[in-house]
Amino acid sequence: MVEVDVEEGHTMTVCGDTHGQFFDLMEIFRLNGAPSETNAYLFNGDFVDRGSWSTEVALTLYAYKWLYPNSFFLNRGNHETDDMNRMYGFEGECRAKYTERVFKLFSESFSALPLATLIGKKFLVLHGGLFSDDAVSLNDIRKLNRHKQRQPGQSGLMMEMLWTDPQPNPGRGPSKRGVGMQFGPDVTKRFCEANKLEAVIRSHEVRMEGYEVEHDGRCITVFSAPHYCDSTGNKGAFINIGPDYKLKYTKFAAVPHPNIKPMAYAARNIMGTKPG
Ligand SMILES: [Mn+2]
C-alpha cells in the first residue's frame, strides 16, 4: 500500500478505469491539467483491455510515473493480469503493435503495481473493493507482499482487492461476475470505523454519471472511461482532493477517436463472457 498526503498548494486527482481509451485520457489532462509535481494523479487500475489504444495508455502512464515518481501513482486493476489480457485485447494489441516480448514485460511490470493507495489516512483507494472477512485491516494490506504472487488467483486478499463490488443490501452476496463477492453498506461502515477512514474509493464498474457515492457516503465509485466500449453512453469522472481532503467531482464526455473499434485486437481471442 502506498501512503500519501496532499500538501498545501497541491491537488491529488483520482481517476478510475481508462481501458485503452487514450483520447479520453488526453481529455482528462486537457480538462484537469497535465501531471506535475503539484498536480498529482492516481490512476486506479484497468488501464488496458477493451479500448484499442491500451499500449498508448499504459506507456503514457508509465512515462509519467517515471517523470514524477512522487506525484504520479498507479494502482493495479483486475485487467492488469494475464488471464484478462489474453481475453480482452491487450495481449493481442501488444503482439500487433510491438512483439510478444513487450507483452511479457508489461505482464511483469503489472505484477509489481501497488494494490492500494491511502490518501491522507482518510481515503483508501483500490480497484475492486472490500473483503470477505471483517477482520482484514489496513495493516493486513500494508503487510501483503504483492511480489510473492504475480497473478491474483481465485481467492485471497489480492483477488478481493481487485475484484469485489459494493451492493445495496447489508451483508455479503455472491458476485455477478463469478469472481470475488459483493459487500454491503454495513461491511463498508465497519471497515471505515475500524480503520479510521472517511471512505473507500474504488473503480471497476461503469457508472452512468462517471461516479457514484453509495453506502452512506463511505463507498465511492469513480470510472474514467466515458462512452465505455463505444456503446454504454456513460460519462467519465475524476475526483480532485486538495489539502483540506474535501472531494470535488468532475464529469466529462467522450471525445472522438480514430475509427478502430474496441477489442479490435481481441476478436480471435474471445473465449468467455466474464465481465471486466
Ligand atoms: Mn475492473
Short mmCIF file of C-alpha atoms and ligand atoms in Angstrom, two decimals:
data_model
loop_
_atom_site.label_atom_id
_atom_site.label_comp_id
_atom_site.label_asym_id
_atom_site.label_seq_id
_atom_site.Cartn_x
_atom_site.Cartn_y
_atom_site.Cartn_z
CA MET A 1 0.00 0.00 0.00
CA VAL A 2 1.28 3.41 -0.99
CA GLU A 3 0.60 6.12 1.61
CA VAL A 4 0.49 9.76 0.51
CA ASP A 5 -0.67 13.11 1.88
CA VAL A 6 -1.87 16.14 -0.07
CA GLU A 7 0.40 19.06 0.78
CA GLU A 8 -0.50 22.78 0.75
CA GLY A 9 -0.67 24.03 -2.84
CA HIS A 10 -1.04 20.52 -4.25
CA THR A 11 -4.00 18.59 -5.65
CA MET A 12 -4.42 14.84 -5.98
CA THR A 13 -6.76 13.68 -8.75
CA VAL A 14 -8.13 10.15 -8.56
CA CYS A 15 -9.17 8.55 -11.86
CA GLY A 16 -10.87 5.21 -12.41
CA ASP A 17 -10.80 2.75 -15.30
CA THR A 18 -9.39 4.14 -18.55
CA HIS A 19 -9.45 0.83 -20.51
CA GLY A 20 -7.36 1.76 -23.52
CA GLN A 21 -9.34 4.95 -24.26
CA PHE A 22 -6.25 7.04 -24.99
CA PHE A 23 -8.09 10.03 -26.46
CA ASP A 24 -10.30 10.26 -23.37
CA LEU A 25 -7.18 10.06 -21.17
CA MET A 26 -5.82 13.09 -23.06
CA GLU A 27 -9.16 14.81 -22.41
CA ILE A 28 -8.68 14.30 -18.65
CA PHE A 29 -5.28 16.02 -18.87
CA ARG A 30 -6.77 18.81 -21.01
CA LEU A 31 -9.57 19.45 -18.51
CA ASN A 32 -7.61 18.94 -15.29
CA GLY A 33 -4.07 19.90 -16.30
CA ALA A 34 -1.07 17.78 -17.19
CA PRO A 35 0.53 15.82 -14.35
CA SER A 36 3.23 17.74 -12.47
CA GLU A 37 4.86 17.86 -9.05
CA THR A 38 1.86 19.82 -7.70
CA ASN A 39 -0.85 18.33 -9.96
CA ALA A 40 -0.70 14.77 -8.66
CA TYR A 41 -2.67 11.86 -10.13
CA LEU A 42 -3.67 8.40 -9.01
CA PHE A 43 -4.96 6.04 -11.71
CA ASN A 44 -6.92 3.30 -10.03
CA GLY A 45 -6.33 0.33 -12.33
CA ASP A 46 -7.77 -1.09 -15.55
CA PHE A 47 -5.61 0.99 -17.89
CA VAL A 48 -5.64 -1.71 -20.52
CA ASP A 49 -8.02 -4.10 -22.37
CA ARG A 50 -11.22 -3.35 -24.29
CA GLY A 51 -10.12 0.00 -25.76
CA SER A 52 -7.75 -0.39 -28.70
CA TRP A 53 -5.15 2.16 -27.50
CA SER A 54 -4.17 0.23 -24.38
CA THR A 55 -0.44 0.27 -25.12
CA GLU A 56 -0.61 4.05 -25.59
CA VAL A 57 -2.45 4.48 -22.28
CA ALA A 58 -0.08 2.18 -20.37
CA LEU A 59 3.08 3.68 -21.85
CA THR A 60 1.86 7.24 -21.17
CA LEU A 61 1.03 6.40 -17.55
CA TYR A 62 4.39 4.65 -17.07
CA ALA A 63 6.23 7.62 -18.61
CA TYR A 64 4.51 9.98 -16.16
CA LYS A 65 5.33 7.65 -13.26
CA TRP A 66 8.95 7.80 -14.34
CA LEU A 67 8.86 11.59 -14.70
CA TYR A 68 7.05 12.30 -11.42
CA PRO A 69 7.64 9.32 -9.11
CA ASN A 70 6.46 11.29 -6.05
CA SER A 71 3.28 12.76 -7.52
CA PHE A 72 2.03 10.20 -10.03
CA PHE A 73 0.57 6.93 -8.78
CA LEU A 74 -0.84 3.74 -10.26
CA ASN A 75 -2.89 1.02 -8.58
CA ARG A 76 -3.30 -2.39 -10.18
CA GLY A 77 -6.73 -3.39 -11.52
CA ASN A 78 -8.15 -6.80 -12.34
CA HIS A 79 -7.23 -6.13 -16.00
CA GLU A 80 -3.52 -5.77 -15.21
CA THR A 81 -3.43 -9.57 -15.23
CA ASP A 82 -2.51 -12.25 -17.77
CA ASP A 83 -5.92 -14.00 -17.93
CA MET A 84 -7.79 -10.80 -18.67
CA ASN A 85 -5.19 -9.55 -21.17
CA ARG A 86 -5.47 -12.79 -23.13
CA MET A 87 -9.24 -12.45 -23.41
CA TYR A 88 -9.89 -8.71 -23.68
CA GLY A 89 -7.35 -7.49 -26.17
CA PHE A 90 -4.19 -6.22 -24.54
CA GLU A 91 -2.02 -9.24 -25.30
CA GLY A 92 -3.16 -9.18 -28.94
CA GLU A 93 -2.59 -5.43 -29.12
CA CYS A 94 1.00 -5.81 -27.85
CA ARG A 95 1.66 -8.52 -30.46
CA ALA A 96 0.09 -6.46 -33.25
CA LYS A 97 1.83 -3.17 -32.45
CA TYR A 98 5.05 -4.49 -30.90
CA THR A 99 6.16 -8.01 -30.00
CA GLU A 100 5.39 -10.88 -27.65
CA ARG A 101 8.30 -9.70 -25.50
CA VAL A 102 6.60 -6.32 -24.96
CA PHE A 103 3.55 -8.12 -23.56
CA LYS A 104 5.77 -10.18 -21.23
CA LEU A 105 7.45 -7.02 -19.95
CA PHE A 106 4.06 -5.40 -19.33
CA SER A 107 2.89 -8.53 -17.54
CA GLU A 108 5.95 -8.49 -15.28
CA SER A 109 5.53 -4.78 -14.52
CA PHE A 110 1.78 -5.20 -13.81
CA SER A 111 2.61 -7.81 -11.18
CA ALA A 112 4.71 -5.18 -9.39
CA LEU A 113 2.00 -2.49 -9.27
CA PRO A 114 0.69 -1.45 -5.83
CA LEU A 115 -2.74 -2.82 -4.90
CA ALA A 116 -3.96 0.19 -2.91
CA THR A 117 -3.14 3.80 -2.06
CA LEU A 118 -4.06 5.50 1.22
CA ILE A 119 -4.57 9.26 0.83
CA GLY A 120 -4.17 11.40 3.94
CA LYS A 121 -5.03 8.40 6.14
CA LYS A 122 -8.67 9.18 5.20
CA PHE A 123 -9.35 7.61 1.83
CA LEU A 124 -8.42 4.07 0.86
CA VAL A 125 -8.25 3.82 -2.93
CA LEU A 126 -8.28 0.37 -4.51
CA HIS A 127 -9.68 -1.03 -7.75
CA GLY A 128 -12.35 -3.51 -6.63
CA GLY A 129 -13.37 -3.19 -3.01
CA LEU A 130 -13.52 -4.71 0.44
CA PHE A 131 -13.07 -8.18 1.85
CA SER A 132 -14.91 -11.39 2.65
CA ASP A 133 -13.64 -11.14 6.26
CA ASP A 134 -14.29 -8.16 8.60
CA ALA A 135 -11.01 -8.90 10.39
CA VAL A 136 -8.95 -7.65 7.43
CA SER A 137 -7.39 -4.26 8.33
CA LEU A 138 -5.21 -1.62 6.72
CA ASN A 139 -2.28 -3.29 8.46
CA ASP A 140 -3.01 -6.55 6.65
CA ILE A 141 -2.94 -4.61 3.37
CA ARG A 142 0.36 -3.00 4.43
CA LYS A 143 1.84 -6.40 5.22
CA LEU A 144 0.69 -8.06 2.00
CA ASN A 145 3.76 -8.84 -0.12
CA ARG A 146 2.49 -8.30 -3.66
CA HIS A 147 5.78 -9.53 -5.12
CA LYS A 148 5.21 -13.06 -3.81
CA GLN A 149 2.24 -13.64 -6.09
CA ARG A 150 2.25 -12.49 -9.72
CA GLN A 151 -1.44 -13.14 -10.51
CA PRO A 152 -4.38 -12.58 -8.13
CA GLY A 153 -5.77 -16.13 -8.48
CA GLN A 154 -9.23 -17.19 -7.33
CA SER A 155 -9.13 -16.32 -3.62
CA GLY A 156 -7.28 -14.29 -1.01
CA LEU A 157 -6.64 -10.64 -0.23
CA MET A 158 -5.14 -9.69 -3.60
CA MET A 159 -8.01 -11.21 -5.55
CA GLU A 160 -10.62 -9.48 -3.37
CA MET A 161 -8.93 -6.05 -3.62
CA LEU A 162 -9.02 -6.28 -7.42
CA TRP A 163 -12.40 -7.91 -7.97
CA THR A 164 -15.12 -7.17 -5.38
CA ASP A 165 -18.11 -4.82 -5.86
CA PRO A 166 -20.46 -2.98 -3.48
CA GLN A 167 -24.12 -4.00 -3.14
CA PRO A 168 -27.05 -2.01 -1.70
CA ASN A 169 -28.16 -4.78 0.68
CA PRO A 170 -26.41 -5.37 4.02
CA GLY A 171 -24.02 -8.25 4.47
CA ARG A 172 -22.21 -10.00 1.67
CA GLY A 173 -23.52 -11.60 -1.50
CA PRO A 174 -22.35 -13.62 -4.48
CA SER A 175 -20.60 -11.75 -7.27
CA LYS A 176 -22.40 -11.16 -10.55
CA ARG A 177 -19.01 -11.71 -12.19
CA GLY A 178 -18.28 -15.22 -10.93
CA VAL A 179 -15.10 -13.89 -9.30
CA GLY A 180 -14.93 -12.21 -5.89
CA MET A 181 -18.07 -11.21 -3.97
CA GLN A 182 -20.21 -8.18 -3.10
CA PHE A 183 -20.12 -6.21 0.15
CA GLY A 184 -22.94 -4.20 1.72
CA PRO A 185 -23.08 -0.80 3.46
CA ASP A 186 -22.63 -2.38 6.90
CA VAL A 187 -19.38 -4.03 5.76
CA THR A 188 -18.10 -0.67 4.49
CA LYS A 189 -19.16 1.10 7.71
CA ARG A 190 -17.37 -1.42 9.93
CA PHE A 191 -14.22 -1.28 7.79
CA CYS A 192 -14.12 2.53 7.76
CA GLU A 193 -14.74 2.80 11.51
CA ALA A 194 -12.19 0.14 12.43
CA ASN A 195 -9.54 1.77 10.24
CA LYS A 196 -10.48 5.43 10.91
CA LEU A 197 -11.28 6.10 7.25
CA GLU A 198 -13.71 8.60 5.78
CA ALA A 199 -14.41 6.50 2.72
CA VAL A 200 -13.25 3.82 0.33
CA ILE A 201 -12.74 5.00 -3.26
CA ARG A 202 -12.93 2.24 -5.86
CA SER A 203 -13.50 1.87 -9.61
CA HIS A 204 -14.12 -1.36 -11.56
CA GLU A 205 -17.77 -0.71 -12.52
CA VAL A 206 -19.21 1.69 -15.07
CA ARG A 207 -21.45 4.40 -13.62
CA MET A 208 -23.68 6.47 -15.92
CA GLU A 209 -22.58 9.77 -14.32
CA GLY A 210 -18.93 8.66 -14.13
CA TYR A 211 -19.07 8.35 -10.37
CA GLU A 212 -21.46 7.30 -7.65
CA VAL A 213 -21.49 7.81 -3.90
CA GLU A 214 -23.02 4.85 -2.06
CA HIS A 215 -23.07 3.23 1.38
CA ASP A 216 -23.96 6.48 3.24
CA GLY A 217 -21.08 8.31 1.59
CA ARG A 218 -18.47 5.74 2.57
CA CYS A 219 -18.14 3.91 -0.75
CA ILE A 220 -17.34 5.99 -3.83
CA THR A 221 -17.03 4.55 -7.34
CA VAL A 222 -15.08 6.54 -9.94
CA PHE A 223 -14.92 5.42 -13.58
CA SER A 224 -12.96 7.40 -16.20
CA ALA A 225 -13.81 5.67 -19.48
CA PRO A 226 -16.69 7.73 -20.97
CA HIS A 227 -18.94 6.01 -23.51
CA TYR A 228 -17.33 2.77 -22.38
CA CYS A 229 -16.62 0.35 -25.26
CA ASP A 230 -18.16 2.92 -27.65
CA SER A 231 -21.58 1.70 -26.53
CA THR A 232 -22.53 2.49 -22.93
CA GLY A 233 -23.39 6.21 -23.19
CA ASN A 234 -21.92 6.91 -19.74
CA LYS A 235 -19.98 9.97 -18.63
CA GLY A 236 -16.45 9.62 -17.24
CA ALA A 237 -15.42 11.29 -13.98
CA PHE A 238 -12.43 12.15 -11.81
CA ILE A 239 -12.11 13.32 -8.21
CA ASN A 240 -9.92 16.21 -7.01
CA ILE A 241 -8.63 16.05 -3.45
CA GLY A 242 -7.00 19.17 -2.00
CA PRO A 243 -5.07 19.68 1.27
CA ASP A 244 -8.44 20.02 3.07
CA TYR A 245 -9.32 16.46 1.95
CA LYS A 246 -12.69 17.55 0.54
CA LEU A 247 -13.73 15.72 -2.62
CA LYS A 248 -14.63 17.57 -5.82
CA TYR A 249 -16.20 15.56 -8.65
CA THR A 250 -15.87 16.44 -12.34
CA LYS A 251 -17.80 14.66 -15.08
CA PHE A 252 -16.70 14.61 -18.71
CA ALA A 253 -17.92 13.29 -22.05
CA ALA A 254 -16.13 11.08 -24.55
CA VAL A 255 -14.12 12.74 -27.32
CA PRO A 256 -13.88 11.46 -30.93
CA HIS A 257 -11.28 8.84 -31.75
CA PRO A 258 -9.96 7.22 -34.94
CA ASN A 259 -12.21 4.55 -36.38
CA ILE A 260 -10.79 1.50 -34.63
CA LYS A 261 -13.31 -0.46 -32.62
CA PRO A 262 -12.91 -1.61 -29.00
CA MET A 263 -11.40 -5.10 -28.75
CA ALA A 264 -10.05 -4.74 -32.29
CA TYR A 265 -7.05 -6.85 -31.33
CA ALA A 266 -9.02 -9.40 -29.33
CA ALA A 267 -11.55 -10.84 -31.77
CA ARG A 268 -9.76 -14.12 -32.23
CA ASN A 269 -9.18 -14.45 -28.51
CA ILE A 270 -12.72 -14.03 -27.18
CA MET A 271 -13.49 -17.25 -25.34
CA GLY A 272 -15.66 -16.32 -22.37
CA THR A 273 -18.11 -13.72 -21.19
CA LYS A 274 -16.63 -12.80 -17.81
CA PRO A 275 -17.42 -9.11 -17.33
CA GLY A 276 -14.46 -6.90 -16.56
MN MN B 1 -12.08 -3.77 -13.20
#
